[in-house]
């Protein structure tokens, strides 16, 4: 899925959190963002933390913001699933065991599943033998615990398993468990790999 973190930063700024980049960005996040992705706090607790940031930033000028407004701002970074990537996954699924390990949270999970359903038949999870989402797995990349669970549950040989990610730190986490790793730098996509 294509994402644009700047869209969420802009949306939160529009709600009154002027320095949101201090708390959230690609590759780093304040503890409550990470806790939400690891399933350690509920959606309600997460929304309350965002609202607290708004109050802290705006002070006496703070206005009441609805949960829906916060959710819309939070989901603003979720764009589309490029057809060529979905087609590639469908094609290589017949040749490789495919698994998904995604750092996400329940709010994003619901939204990107909706986006997928509006663009393609079936569910996103249908593209994979099994999909793992950090908020339900209880582990975020690059935490080695998540990789270890996936390896163990699926009887994977780490030396014969390639992990691909667009965050180098996540690839480093995979390498610590013995997995092979491939980092996709900006502008390089899974469709650029000769499968």
Coordinates of C-alpha atoms in Angstrom, one line a residue:
X1 CA 0.0 0.0 0.0
X2 CA 1.2 3.5 -0.8
X3 CA 1.3 5.7 2.2
X4 CA 2.1 9.4 2.7
X5 CA 2.9 10.3 6.3
X6 CA 2.9 14.0 5.4
X7 CA -0.9 13.7 4.8
X8 CA -1.4 12.7 8.4
X9 CA 1.0 15.3 9.7
X10 CA -0.9 17.9 7.7
X11 CA -4.3 16.7 8.9
X12 CA -3.1 16.7 12.6
X13 CA -1.7 20.1 12.1
X14 CA -5.1 21.2 10.8
X15 CA -6.6 19.9 14.0
X16 CA -4.3 22.1 16.0
X17 CA -1.3 19.8 16.8
X18 CA 1.3 22.0 15.3
X19 CA 4.4 20.0 16.2
X20 CA 3.1 16.5 15.4
X21 CA 6.4 15.5 13.7
X22 CA 8.0 15.5 17.1
X23 CA 5.8 12.6 18.0
X24 CA 5.2 10.7 14.9
X25 CA 7.0 10.0 11.6
X26 CA 8.2 7.1 9.4
X27 CA 10.6 5.0 11.4
X28 CA 10.0 6.6 14.8
X29 CA 7.1 7.3 17.0
X30 CA 6.2 8.4 20.5
X31 CA 5.6 5.5 22.9
X32 CA 1.8 5.6 22.6
X33 CA 2.0 5.3 18.8
X34 CA 4.2 2.2 19.2
X35 CA 2.1 0.9 22.0
X36 CA -1.0 1.1 19.8
X37 CA 0.7 -0.7 17.0
X38 CA 1.8 -3.4 19.4
X39 CA -1.8 -3.8 20.7
X40 CA -0.7 -2.6 24.2
X41 CA -3.3 0.2 24.3
X42 CA -6.8 0.3 23.0
X43 CA -8.1 2.6 20.2
X44 CA -9.8 4.7 22.9
X45 CA -6.6 5.2 24.8
X46 CA -4.8 6.1 21.6
X47 CA -7.4 8.6 20.6
X48 CA -7.3 10.1 24.1
X49 CA -3.5 10.5 23.8
X50 CA -3.9 12.3 20.5
X51 CA -6.5 14.6 22.0
X52 CA -4.1 15.3 24.9
X53 CA -1.5 16.4 22.4
X54 CA -4.0 18.7 20.9
X55 CA -4.9 20.2 24.3
X56 CA -1.2 20.5 25.2
X57 CA -0.3 22.2 21.9
X58 CA -3.3 24.6 21.8
X59 CA -3.6 25.3 25.6
X60 CA -6.5 27.6 26.3
X61 CA -7.3 27.8 22.6
X62 CA -8.0 24.0 22.4
X63 CA -11.4 23.0 21.0
X64 CA -13.2 19.7 21.4
X65 CA -12.3 17.3 18.5
X66 CA -14.4 14.3 17.8
X67 CA -13.0 10.8 17.6
X68 CA -14.1 10.7 14.0
X69 CA -12.0 13.8 13.2
X70 CA -8.9 12.2 14.8
X71 CA -9.5 8.9 13.0
X72 CA -9.8 10.7 9.7
X73 CA -6.6 12.6 10.3
X74 CA -4.8 9.4 11.4
X75 CA -6.0 7.5 8.3
X76 CA -5.1 10.3 5.9
X77 CA -1.7 8.7 5.3
X78 CA -3.3 5.6 3.8
X79 CA -3.5 5.9 0.0
X80 CA -4.0 3.1 -2.5
X81 CA -2.8 -0.4 -3.4
X82 CA -1.0 -0.1 -6.7
X83 CA -2.5 -2.6 -9.2
X84 CA 0.9 -3.8 -10.4
X85 CA 2.0 -4.8 -6.9
X86 CA -1.2 -6.7 -6.2
X87 CA -0.9 -8.4 -9.6
X88 CA 2.7 -9.4 -8.8
X89 CA 1.7 -10.9 -5.4
X90 CA -1.0 -12.9 -7.0
X91 CA 1.4 -14.2 -9.6
X92 CA 4.3 -15.2 -7.3
X93 CA 2.0 -16.7 -4.7
X94 CA 2.0 -19.9 -6.8
X95 CA 5.8 -20.1 -6.6
X96 CA 6.6 -18.9 -3.1
X97 CA 5.2 -19.1 0.4
X98 CA 4.1 -15.5 1.0
X99 CA 3.6 -14.0 4.4
X100 CA 2.8 -10.4 5.5
X101 CA 4.2 -8.8 8.6
X102 CA 2.9 -5.3 8.9
X103 CA 3.3 -2.7 11.6
X104 CA -0.2 -1.3 11.9
X105 CA -3.0 -0.7 14.4
X106 CA -6.7 -1.5 14.6
X107 CA -7.8 1.8 13.2
X108 CA -5.5 1.6 10.1
X109 CA -6.3 -2.1 9.7
X110 CA -10.0 -1.4 9.3
X111 CA -9.4 1.5 6.9
X112 CA -6.8 -0.2 4.6
X113 CA -9.0 -3.4 4.4
X114 CA -11.9 -1.1 3.3
X115 CA -9.6 0.6 0.7
X116 CA -8.5 -2.8 -0.6
X117 CA -12.1 -4.1 -0.8
X118 CA -13.1 -1.0 -2.8
X119 CA -10.4 -1.7 -5.3
X120 CA -10.1 -5.5 -5.6
X121 CA -12.2 -8.6 -5.1
X122 CA -11.6 -10.5 -1.9
X123 CA -9.5 -9.6 1.1
X124 CA -5.9 -8.4 1.4
X125 CA -5.1 -11.4 3.5
X126 CA -6.0 -13.7 0.5
X127 CA -2.7 -12.6 -1.2
X128 CA -0.7 -14.4 1.5
X129 CA -0.5 -17.8 3.2
X130 CA -0.8 -15.9 6.4
X131 CA -0.9 -12.2 7.3
X132 CA 0.5 -10.9 10.6
X133 CA -0.4 -7.5 11.9
X134 CA 1.6 -6.0 14.8
X135 CA -1.5 -4.9 16.8
X136 CA -2.8 -8.4 17.0
X137 CA 0.5 -10.2 17.1
X138 CA 1.8 -8.1 20.0
X139 CA 5.1 -7.4 18.4
X140 CA 6.3 -4.6 16.1
X141 CA 9.1 -4.7 13.6
X142 CA 12.0 -4.5 14.2
X143 CA 11.4 -6.5 17.4
X144 CA 12.8 -9.9 16.8
X145 CA 9.9 -11.5 18.8
X146 CA 7.5 -11.0 15.9
X147 CA 9.8 -12.6 13.4
X148 CA 10.5 -15.5 15.7
X149 CA 6.7 -16.2 16.1
X150 CA 6.2 -16.2 12.4
X151 CA 9.2 -18.4 11.7
X152 CA 8.1 -20.9 14.4
X153 CA 4.4 -21.0 13.6
X154 CA 5.0 -21.7 9.9
X155 CA 8.0 -24.0 10.2
X156 CA 10.2 -21.6 8.1
X157 CA 13.9 -22.1 7.5
X158 CA 15.3 -18.6 8.1
X159 CA 18.2 -19.2 5.8
X160 CA 15.7 -19.9 3.0
X161 CA 13.3 -17.1 3.8
X162 CA 13.6 -13.6 2.4
X163 CA 12.1 -10.6 4.3
X164 CA 11.5 -7.4 2.3
X165 CA 10.8 -4.0 3.8
X166 CA 11.1 -0.3 3.0
X167 CA 12.5 0.5 6.5
X168 CA 16.2 -0.5 6.9
X169 CA 15.8 -0.9 10.7
X170 CA 13.1 -3.6 10.1
X171 CA 15.4 -5.5 7.8
X172 CA 18.1 -5.3 10.5
X173 CA 15.6 -6.9 12.9
X174 CA 14.9 -9.7 10.5
X175 CA 18.6 -10.4 10.0
X176 CA 19.0 -10.8 13.8
X177 CA 16.7 -13.8 13.6
X178 CA 18.7 -15.4 10.7
X179 CA 16.3 -14.4 8.0
X180 CA 17.6 -13.1 4.7
X181 CA 16.8 -9.4 4.2
X182 CA 16.2 -7.0 1.4
X183 CA 15.8 -3.3 2.0
X184 CA 13.7 -1.3 -0.6
X185 CA 15.1 2.2 -0.6
X186 CA 12.9 5.1 -1.7
X187 CA 11.8 4.8 -5.3
X188 CA 12.5 1.0 -5.4
X189 CA 9.5 -1.4 -5.2
X190 CA 8.8 -5.1 -5.1
X191 CA 7.9 -4.9 -8.8
X192 CA 11.5 -3.9 -9.5
X193 CA 12.8 -7.3 -8.2
X194 CA 13.3 -10.1 -10.7
X195 CA 11.2 -12.8 -9.0

